[in-house]
Amino acid sequence: LTRERYPVRRLPFSVVSGEDLAAFERIVPGRVITDPEVLEASNVDWLRTVRGSSVLLLRPRTTEEVSHILRHCHERNLAVNPQGGNTGMVGGSVPVFDEIILSTALMNQVISFHDMSGTLVCQAGCVLEDLSRHVEERGFVMPLDLGAKGSCHIGGNVATNAGGLRFLRYGSLHGTVLGLEVVLADGTVLNCLSTLRKDNTGYDLKQLFIGSEGTLGVITAVSILCPPKPRAVSVAFLSCPGFSEVLQTFSTCKGLLGEILSAYEFMDAECMWLVTHHLRLASPVQDPSRFIPDQHTGRRYHVAESVCASEPVDPESPFYVLIETSGSRAGHDAEKLNDFLEQVLSSGLVTDGTVATDHMKVKALWALRERISEALSRDGYVYKYDLSLPTERLYDLVTDLRARLGPRAKHVVGYGHLGDGNLHLNVTSEAFSPSVLGALEPYVYEWTAEQRGSVSAEHGLGFKKRGVLGYSKPPEALRLMQQLKALLDPKGILNPYKTLPAQA
Ligand code: FAD
Ligand code: MLT
Ligand code: ZN
């Protein structure tokens, strides 16, 4: 898939030899994988849109092993592709040619957890969901959450500077990551695994690696600050008659819910169609008999007109918002949430909805939003855009593209982290179509640049988007990034062909 669609030439790296294999076998005995069947899964990305042809997968367990591997690769001029859970959305997690795949899958040990401060120190290959369980048992939560939690690794999260579903409340990993241990391209171990909240001694080097997508170093351990687990969590899943109402509902909820607001996500009716149709999830605002009553009030929020998700989607059809509150006292939160709901229902900003506080019901409502990407991938070939835009213009691009693409697209959908100004614009077609791609690009990027938005809000640039960095950053910034790359990885062996545009 890779080379035909994204023209790129292999750089003059060495090819893995028998002697290299023997050297790796000494460094990570029994964890040098050359079996093509095992390699297949690591060569293809989650979206199945890019494929590499690596013949070697290494599975170190320790930082020292990573260091020895990189020292050898550096000496031998062998290219390396760091890989976590392989859930990345921009083709950064798989090789482009025959780069060696360096997996963190076996680096999955928690090193320490401080139950006064909530500081977690762990190896980079810990799966996010396992970490969540670990800290929740101790009364804390991870400061980030994403639909890929069951597979993605914390090292991958840091390497992509993942945003996700808790960003609105706990902010970026640039704030919650306290320290990192990184192995540089030549094998040097950079131990900046601080657990301090405050540390202004010199440049904050860890920040360089957060979001560097495996191009500057291999993250081997992470120190991260976990907030206390909220005692009360409620989710309201509401339908709004138009995007303007989605925005007004957001303003209202910021005012009325204040400090307990922890997520404000949105999805359009086509997304609802996709999750109900492809994943057989039930829409809570489609059939009143499926309504989940609020545990505290027993009230059901329902107005008769709601979208029938099994019918073809009407472009005028409503939007859905998922609002989460997290606080320390259930009664207080319920009171605030009820005031908010009364207001948005009586003013017509919201036409229908349901509220849940029970853990399983909360999860079921979140699944409608979290599983959109899975539903999309069952719909056909997915053209994926992840944009930061001024919130008030965020949906204009979706409407515009529906008209522009017409019947060439199966679906043109908009969803995302509205509270963070982050639109996920996705288009599907039966199979990959150069004509659809031609209608989308560079149009989407130009539209975004005109709004002074970002062409990658949270997924990074990886392989697929490295050519569009210039839409969101000036040439001086690009040049400095190239210089930093050359300083930290002079031979360019770490994740070549990724993140930065190809140099002339
Ligand atoms: P991988 O996919 O394996 O790698 C991603 C990149 O990081 C690659 O460039 C790789 O080389 C590099 N890398 C991985 N590990 C390391 C390491 N230890 N050291 C250096 N570089 C490394 N992203 C969001 O931001 N927000 C979301 O809400 C979100 N939701 C998602 C939902 C689903 C269903 C899926 C499939 C993906 C979602 N993503 C989201 C994208 C993806 O999960 C994140 O980018 C995630 O952080 C990647 O982690 P990973 O371990 O799978 O990394
Ligand atoms: C999400 O928010 O669901 C993720 O970023 C994945 C996606 O964009 O599809
Ligand atoms: Zn997202």
Short mmCIF file of N, CA and C in Angstrom, two decimals, residues 262-391:
data_model
loop_
_atom_site.label_atom_id
_atom_site.label_comp_id
_atom_site.label_asym_id
_atom_site.label_seq_id
_atom_site.Cartn_x
_atom_site.Cartn_y
_atom_site.Cartn_z
N SER A 262 -16.06 17.68 32.61
CA SER A 262 -14.80 16.98 32.31
C SER A 262 -14.69 16.52 30.85
N ALA A 263 -15.76 16.57 30.09
CA ALA A 263 -15.64 16.27 28.65
C ALA A 263 -16.81 16.89 27.91
N TYR A 264 -16.52 17.39 26.72
CA TYR A 264 -17.59 17.87 25.83
C TYR A 264 -17.24 17.39 24.42
N GLU A 265 -17.85 16.28 24.04
CA GLU A 265 -17.57 15.65 22.76
C GLU A 265 -18.78 15.79 21.85
N PHE A 266 -18.57 15.79 20.54
CA PHE A 266 -19.74 15.84 19.66
C PHE A 266 -19.60 14.83 18.52
N MET A 267 -20.73 14.46 17.95
CA MET A 267 -20.75 13.62 16.74
C MET A 267 -21.98 13.99 15.94
N ASP A 268 -21.90 13.81 14.62
CA ASP A 268 -23.08 14.16 13.82
C ASP A 268 -23.92 12.91 13.58
N ALA A 269 -25.06 13.11 12.88
CA ALA A 269 -26.00 12.01 12.70
C ALA A 269 -25.43 10.89 11.84
N GLU A 270 -24.52 11.24 10.92
CA GLU A 270 -23.92 10.17 10.10
C GLU A 270 -23.05 9.26 10.97
N CYS A 271 -22.39 9.85 11.97
CA CYS A 271 -21.59 9.02 12.90
C CYS A 271 -22.53 8.06 13.65
N MET A 272 -23.67 8.60 14.08
CA MET A 272 -24.62 7.75 14.80
C MET A 272 -25.09 6.61 13.90
N TRP A 273 -25.30 6.94 12.65
CA TRP A 273 -25.72 5.89 11.71
C TRP A 273 -24.62 4.81 11.62
N LEU A 274 -23.37 5.25 11.54
CA LEU A 274 -22.26 4.30 11.38
C LEU A 274 -22.12 3.37 12.58
N VAL A 275 -22.22 3.93 13.79
CA VAL A 275 -22.02 3.05 14.97
C VAL A 275 -23.23 2.14 15.20
N THR A 276 -24.42 2.61 14.85
CA THR A 276 -25.59 1.75 15.04
C THR A 276 -25.63 0.69 13.93
N HIS A 277 -25.24 1.08 12.72
CA HIS A 277 -25.31 0.17 11.59
C HIS A 277 -24.18 -0.86 11.60
N HIS A 278 -22.92 -0.39 11.73
CA HIS A 278 -21.78 -1.32 11.61
C HIS A 278 -21.47 -2.05 12.92
N LEU A 279 -21.72 -1.40 14.05
CA LEU A 279 -21.34 -2.04 15.33
C LEU A 279 -22.55 -2.50 16.12
N ARG A 280 -23.73 -2.20 15.59
CA ARG A 280 -24.98 -2.62 16.25
C ARG A 280 -25.11 -2.02 17.66
N LEU A 281 -24.55 -0.85 17.86
CA LEU A 281 -24.76 -0.18 19.15
C LEU A 281 -26.16 0.45 19.12
N ALA A 282 -26.77 0.54 20.29
CA ALA A 282 -28.12 1.12 20.34
C ALA A 282 -28.01 2.61 20.60
N SER A 283 -28.77 3.38 19.82
CA SER A 283 -28.80 4.82 20.07
C SER A 283 -29.73 5.12 21.23
N PRO A 284 -29.26 5.79 22.26
CA PRO A 284 -30.13 6.05 23.41
C PRO A 284 -31.16 7.13 23.15
N VAL A 285 -31.02 7.83 22.03
CA VAL A 285 -32.00 8.87 21.72
C VAL A 285 -32.81 8.51 20.48
N GLN A 286 -32.85 7.23 20.18
CA GLN A 286 -33.57 6.80 18.99
C GLN A 286 -34.87 6.13 19.41
N ASP A 287 -34.78 5.33 20.46
CA ASP A 287 -35.92 4.53 20.86
C ASP A 287 -36.17 4.78 22.35
N PRO A 288 -37.29 5.43 22.69
CA PRO A 288 -37.53 5.79 24.08
C PRO A 288 -37.49 4.58 25.03
N SER A 289 -37.80 3.39 24.52
CA SER A 289 -37.80 2.23 25.42
C SER A 289 -36.38 1.87 25.86
N ARG A 290 -35.36 2.39 25.11
CA ARG A 290 -33.98 2.07 25.48
C ARG A 290 -33.40 3.12 26.41
N PHE A 291 -34.21 4.07 26.79
CA PHE A 291 -33.67 5.15 27.61
C PHE A 291 -33.15 4.66 28.95
N ILE A 292 -32.09 5.29 29.37
CA ILE A 292 -31.49 4.92 30.64
C ILE A 292 -31.90 5.98 31.66
N PRO A 293 -32.69 5.63 32.66
CA PRO A 293 -33.09 6.68 33.61
C PRO A 293 -31.93 7.12 34.49
N ASP A 294 -31.97 8.37 34.87
CA ASP A 294 -30.96 8.90 35.78
C ASP A 294 -31.18 8.28 37.15
N GLN A 295 -30.12 7.68 37.69
CA GLN A 295 -30.21 6.98 38.99
C GLN A 295 -30.70 7.89 40.11
N HIS A 296 -30.25 9.16 40.04
CA HIS A 296 -30.55 10.05 41.17
C HIS A 296 -31.96 10.60 41.12
N THR A 297 -32.39 10.97 39.91
CA THR A 297 -33.68 11.65 39.82
C THR A 297 -34.76 10.73 39.24
N GLY A 298 -34.33 9.63 38.59
CA GLY A 298 -35.29 8.75 37.93
C GLY A 298 -35.88 9.41 36.69
N ARG A 299 -35.43 10.62 36.37
CA ARG A 299 -36.01 11.34 35.24
C ARG A 299 -35.50 10.79 33.92
N ARG A 300 -36.31 10.87 32.90
CA ARG A 300 -35.85 10.53 31.56
C ARG A 300 -35.96 11.79 30.73
N TYR A 301 -34.94 12.05 29.95
CA TYR A 301 -34.99 13.23 29.11
C TYR A 301 -35.36 12.79 27.72
N HIS A 302 -36.54 13.17 27.31
CA HIS A 302 -36.96 12.71 26.01
C HIS A 302 -37.94 13.66 25.36
N VAL A 303 -37.69 13.98 24.12
CA VAL A 303 -38.65 14.71 23.30
C VAL A 303 -38.85 13.84 22.08
N ALA A 304 -40.07 13.71 21.63
CA ALA A 304 -40.41 12.67 20.65
C ALA A 304 -39.59 12.68 19.37
N GLU A 305 -39.31 13.87 18.80
CA GLU A 305 -38.63 13.86 17.50
C GLU A 305 -37.16 13.49 17.67
N SER A 306 -36.81 12.30 17.28
CA SER A 306 -35.38 11.98 17.30
C SER A 306 -35.06 11.22 16.03
N VAL A 307 -33.78 11.23 15.70
CA VAL A 307 -33.40 10.65 14.42
C VAL A 307 -33.54 9.13 14.44
N CYS A 308 -34.01 8.58 13.33
CA CYS A 308 -34.07 7.13 13.21
C CYS A 308 -32.80 6.71 12.51
N ALA A 309 -31.91 6.09 13.24
CA ALA A 309 -30.57 5.84 12.72
C ALA A 309 -30.53 4.82 11.60
N SER A 310 -31.60 4.07 11.39
CA SER A 310 -31.52 3.07 10.33
C SER A 310 -31.96 3.66 8.98
N GLU A 311 -32.45 4.88 9.00
CA GLU A 311 -32.87 5.52 7.75
C GLU A 311 -31.69 6.25 7.13
N PRO A 312 -31.73 6.51 5.80
CA PRO A 312 -30.67 7.34 5.21
C PRO A 312 -30.59 8.68 5.94
N VAL A 313 -29.39 9.18 6.04
CA VAL A 313 -29.20 10.34 6.89
C VAL A 313 -29.59 11.64 6.19
N ASP A 314 -30.36 12.43 6.87
CA ASP A 314 -30.79 13.73 6.37
C ASP A 314 -29.70 14.74 6.77
N PRO A 315 -29.16 15.50 5.79
CA PRO A 315 -28.09 16.43 6.15
C PRO A 315 -28.51 17.46 7.19
N GLU A 316 -29.82 17.66 7.35
CA GLU A 316 -30.30 18.62 8.35
C GLU A 316 -30.47 17.97 9.71
N SER A 317 -30.17 16.69 9.80
CA SER A 317 -30.48 15.94 11.02
C SER A 317 -29.62 16.41 12.19
N PRO A 318 -29.98 16.03 13.38
CA PRO A 318 -29.34 16.62 14.55
C PRO A 318 -27.91 16.16 14.82
N PHE A 319 -27.37 16.80 15.80
CA PHE A 319 -26.05 16.47 16.31
C PHE A 319 -26.23 15.87 17.69
N TYR A 320 -25.20 15.17 18.13
CA TYR A 320 -25.23 14.59 19.47
C TYR A 320 -24.04 15.12 20.24
N VAL A 321 -24.27 15.39 21.51
CA VAL A 321 -23.14 15.78 22.34
C VAL A 321 -23.07 14.85 23.55
N LEU A 322 -21.85 14.55 23.92
CA LEU A 322 -21.64 13.75 25.13
C LEU A 322 -20.95 14.68 26.14
N ILE A 323 -21.67 14.88 27.25
CA ILE A 323 -21.12 15.75 28.29
C ILE A 323 -20.82 14.91 29.51
N GLU A 324 -19.60 14.99 29.99
CA GLU A 324 -19.26 14.25 31.21
C GLU A 324 -18.98 15.23 32.32
N THR A 325 -19.49 14.91 33.52
CA THR A 325 -19.11 15.69 34.69
C THR A 325 -18.36 14.76 35.64
N SER A 326 -17.35 15.29 36.31
CA SER A 326 -16.60 14.51 37.30
C SER A 326 -16.40 15.41 38.51
N GLY A 327 -16.83 14.92 39.64
CA GLY A 327 -16.71 15.74 40.84
C GLY A 327 -16.54 14.89 42.08
N SER A 328 -16.63 15.57 43.23
CA SER A 328 -16.36 14.83 44.48
C SER A 328 -17.64 14.54 45.26
N ARG A 329 -18.79 15.09 44.84
CA ARG A 329 -20.03 14.80 45.58
C ARG A 329 -21.18 14.62 44.59
N ALA A 330 -21.75 13.40 44.56
CA ALA A 330 -22.76 13.06 43.56
C ALA A 330 -23.96 14.01 43.61
N GLY A 331 -24.43 14.31 44.82
CA GLY A 331 -25.62 15.13 44.96
C GLY A 331 -25.42 16.52 44.37
N HIS A 332 -24.25 17.08 44.66
CA HIS A 332 -23.92 18.42 44.17
C HIS A 332 -23.87 18.43 42.64
N ASP A 333 -23.23 17.39 42.08
CA ASP A 333 -23.09 17.32 40.62
C ASP A 333 -24.45 17.13 39.95
N ALA A 334 -25.30 16.26 40.58
CA ALA A 334 -26.62 15.97 39.99
C ALA A 334 -27.47 17.24 39.96
N GLU A 335 -27.36 18.02 41.03
CA GLU A 335 -28.13 19.25 41.10
C GLU A 335 -27.72 20.21 39.96
N LYS A 336 -26.42 20.34 39.79
CA LYS A 336 -25.91 21.23 38.74
C LYS A 336 -26.32 20.72 37.35
N LEU A 337 -26.16 19.41 37.17
CA LEU A 337 -26.48 18.82 35.87
C LEU A 337 -27.96 18.99 35.55
N ASN A 338 -28.80 18.80 36.57
CA ASN A 338 -30.24 18.95 36.34
C ASN A 338 -30.60 20.38 35.98
N ASP A 339 -30.01 21.34 36.66
CA ASP A 339 -30.27 22.75 36.32
C ASP A 339 -29.89 23.02 34.86
N PHE A 340 -28.72 22.50 34.51
CA PHE A 340 -28.23 22.68 33.14
C PHE A 340 -29.22 22.05 32.13
N LEU A 341 -29.65 20.81 32.44
CA LEU A 341 -30.54 20.11 31.50
C LEU A 341 -31.88 20.83 31.37
N GLU A 342 -32.40 21.31 32.50
CA GLU A 342 -33.68 22.05 32.44
C GLU A 342 -33.53 23.23 31.49
N GLN A 343 -32.41 23.92 31.65
CA GLN A 343 -32.22 25.13 30.84
C GLN A 343 -32.08 24.81 29.35
N VAL A 344 -31.26 23.82 29.00
CA VAL A 344 -31.05 23.56 27.57
C VAL A 344 -32.27 22.90 26.92
N LEU A 345 -33.03 22.14 27.72
CA LEU A 345 -34.25 21.54 27.16
C LEU A 345 -35.33 22.59 26.98
N SER A 346 -35.49 23.44 27.98
CA SER A 346 -36.58 24.42 27.88
C SER A 346 -36.29 25.47 26.82
N SER A 347 -35.01 25.75 26.56
CA SER A 347 -34.69 26.75 25.54
C SER A 347 -34.63 26.14 24.15
N GLY A 348 -34.76 24.83 24.04
CA GLY A 348 -34.75 24.19 22.72
C GLY A 348 -33.36 23.94 22.17
N LEU A 349 -32.32 24.22 22.97
CA LEU A 349 -30.96 23.93 22.48
C LEU A 349 -30.77 22.42 22.37
N VAL A 350 -31.45 21.70 23.25
CA VAL A 350 -31.38 20.24 23.26
C VAL A 350 -32.80 19.71 23.08
N THR A 351 -32.92 18.71 22.20
CA THR A 351 -34.27 18.21 21.94
C THR A 351 -34.53 16.85 22.57
N ASP A 352 -33.50 16.20 23.02
CA ASP A 352 -33.68 14.83 23.47
C ASP A 352 -32.42 14.42 24.24
N GLY A 353 -32.50 13.39 25.05
CA GLY A 353 -31.27 12.98 25.72
C GLY A 353 -31.48 12.00 26.84
N THR A 354 -30.36 11.58 27.38
CA THR A 354 -30.38 10.63 28.49
C THR A 354 -29.19 10.90 29.39
N VAL A 355 -29.33 10.52 30.65
CA VAL A 355 -28.24 10.75 31.61
C VAL A 355 -27.93 9.43 32.32
N ALA A 356 -26.66 9.16 32.55
CA ALA A 356 -26.28 7.94 33.28
C ALA A 356 -25.22 8.26 34.34
N THR A 357 -25.34 7.56 35.46
CA THR A 357 -24.30 7.65 36.49
C THR A 357 -23.74 6.26 36.82
N ASP A 358 -24.51 5.25 36.49
CA ASP A 358 -24.06 3.88 36.70
C ASP A 358 -22.87 3.59 35.76
N HIS A 359 -21.82 2.96 36.30
CA HIS A 359 -20.57 2.77 35.57
C HIS A 359 -20.78 2.10 34.20
N MET A 360 -21.57 1.04 34.18
CA MET A 360 -21.76 0.30 32.92
C MET A 360 -22.53 1.14 31.90
N LYS A 361 -23.50 1.91 32.40
CA LYS A 361 -24.28 2.75 31.50
C LYS A 361 -23.45 3.93 30.98
N VAL A 362 -22.61 4.43 31.87
CA VAL A 362 -21.69 5.49 31.44
C VAL A 362 -20.78 4.96 30.32
N LYS A 363 -20.29 3.73 30.52
CA LYS A 363 -19.41 3.13 29.50
C LYS A 363 -20.14 2.94 28.17
N ALA A 364 -21.42 2.52 28.28
CA ALA A 364 -22.21 2.29 27.05
C ALA A 364 -22.40 3.59 26.28
N LEU A 365 -22.60 4.68 26.99
CA LEU A 365 -22.76 5.96 26.30
C LEU A 365 -21.43 6.41 25.67
N TRP A 366 -20.34 6.22 26.42
CA TRP A 366 -19.03 6.59 25.87
C TRP A 366 -18.70 5.77 24.62
N ALA A 367 -19.16 4.50 24.60
CA ALA A 367 -18.84 3.63 23.45
C ALA A 367 -19.37 4.22 22.14
N LEU A 368 -20.51 4.89 22.22
CA LEU A 368 -21.09 5.49 21.00
C LEU A 368 -20.11 6.48 20.39
N ARG A 369 -19.42 7.20 21.21
CA ARG A 369 -18.46 8.19 20.72
C ARG A 369 -17.10 7.55 20.46
N GLU A 370 -16.63 6.71 21.40
CA GLU A 370 -15.27 6.17 21.28
C GLU A 370 -15.10 5.23 20.09
N ARG A 371 -16.21 4.58 19.68
CA ARG A 371 -16.05 3.54 18.66
C ARG A 371 -16.35 4.02 17.24
N ILE A 372 -16.43 5.35 17.08
CA ILE A 372 -16.71 5.87 15.73
C ILE A 372 -15.60 5.46 14.75
N SER A 373 -14.34 5.54 15.20
CA SER A 373 -13.26 5.22 14.25
C SER A 373 -13.33 3.76 13.82
N GLU A 374 -13.75 2.89 14.74
CA GLU A 374 -13.90 1.46 14.39
C GLU A 374 -15.03 1.29 13.36
N ALA A 375 -16.14 1.99 13.60
CA ALA A 375 -17.27 1.90 12.66
C ALA A 375 -16.87 2.42 11.28
N LEU A 376 -16.10 3.50 11.28
CA LEU A 376 -15.66 4.06 10.00
C LEU A 376 -14.79 3.07 9.23
N SER A 377 -13.92 2.38 9.96
CA SER A 377 -13.02 1.48 9.24
C SER A 377 -13.78 0.27 8.67
N ARG A 378 -14.98 0.02 9.19
CA ARG A 378 -15.79 -1.05 8.57
C ARG A 378 -16.60 -0.54 7.39
N ASP A 379 -16.59 0.77 7.19
CA ASP A 379 -17.43 1.35 6.15
C ASP A 379 -16.75 1.37 4.79
N GLY A 380 -15.43 1.29 4.78
CA GLY A 380 -14.69 1.35 3.52
C GLY A 380 -13.33 1.97 3.74
N TYR A 381 -12.77 2.54 2.69
CA TYR A 381 -11.48 3.23 2.83
C TYR A 381 -11.73 4.55 3.55
N VAL A 382 -10.90 4.85 4.56
CA VAL A 382 -11.13 6.05 5.36
C VAL A 382 -10.05 7.11 5.07
N TYR A 383 -10.50 8.30 4.71
CA TYR A 383 -9.62 9.47 4.58
C TYR A 383 -9.81 10.23 5.89
N LYS A 384 -8.72 10.36 6.66
CA LYS A 384 -8.84 10.84 8.03
C LYS A 384 -8.17 12.19 8.21
N TYR A 385 -8.88 13.13 8.76
CA TYR A 385 -8.31 14.45 9.05
C TYR A 385 -8.60 14.80 10.50
N ASP A 386 -7.62 15.40 11.13
CA ASP A 386 -7.66 15.69 12.57
C ASP A 386 -7.22 17.13 12.73
N LEU A 387 -8.21 18.03 12.82
CA LEU A 387 -7.91 19.46 12.68
C LEU A 387 -8.25 20.26 13.92
N SER A 388 -7.43 21.26 14.20
CA SER A 388 -7.81 22.28 15.18
C SER A 388 -8.35 23.46 14.40
N LEU A 389 -9.54 23.90 14.77
CA LEU A 389 -10.18 25.01 14.05
C LEU A 389 -10.88 25.92 15.04
N PRO A 390 -11.12 27.17 14.66
CA PRO A 390 -11.94 28.00 15.54
C PRO A 390 -13.29 27.29 15.73
N THR A 391 -13.71 27.13 16.97
CA THR A 391 -14.87 26.26 17.26
C THR A 391 -16.11 26.66 16.46
#
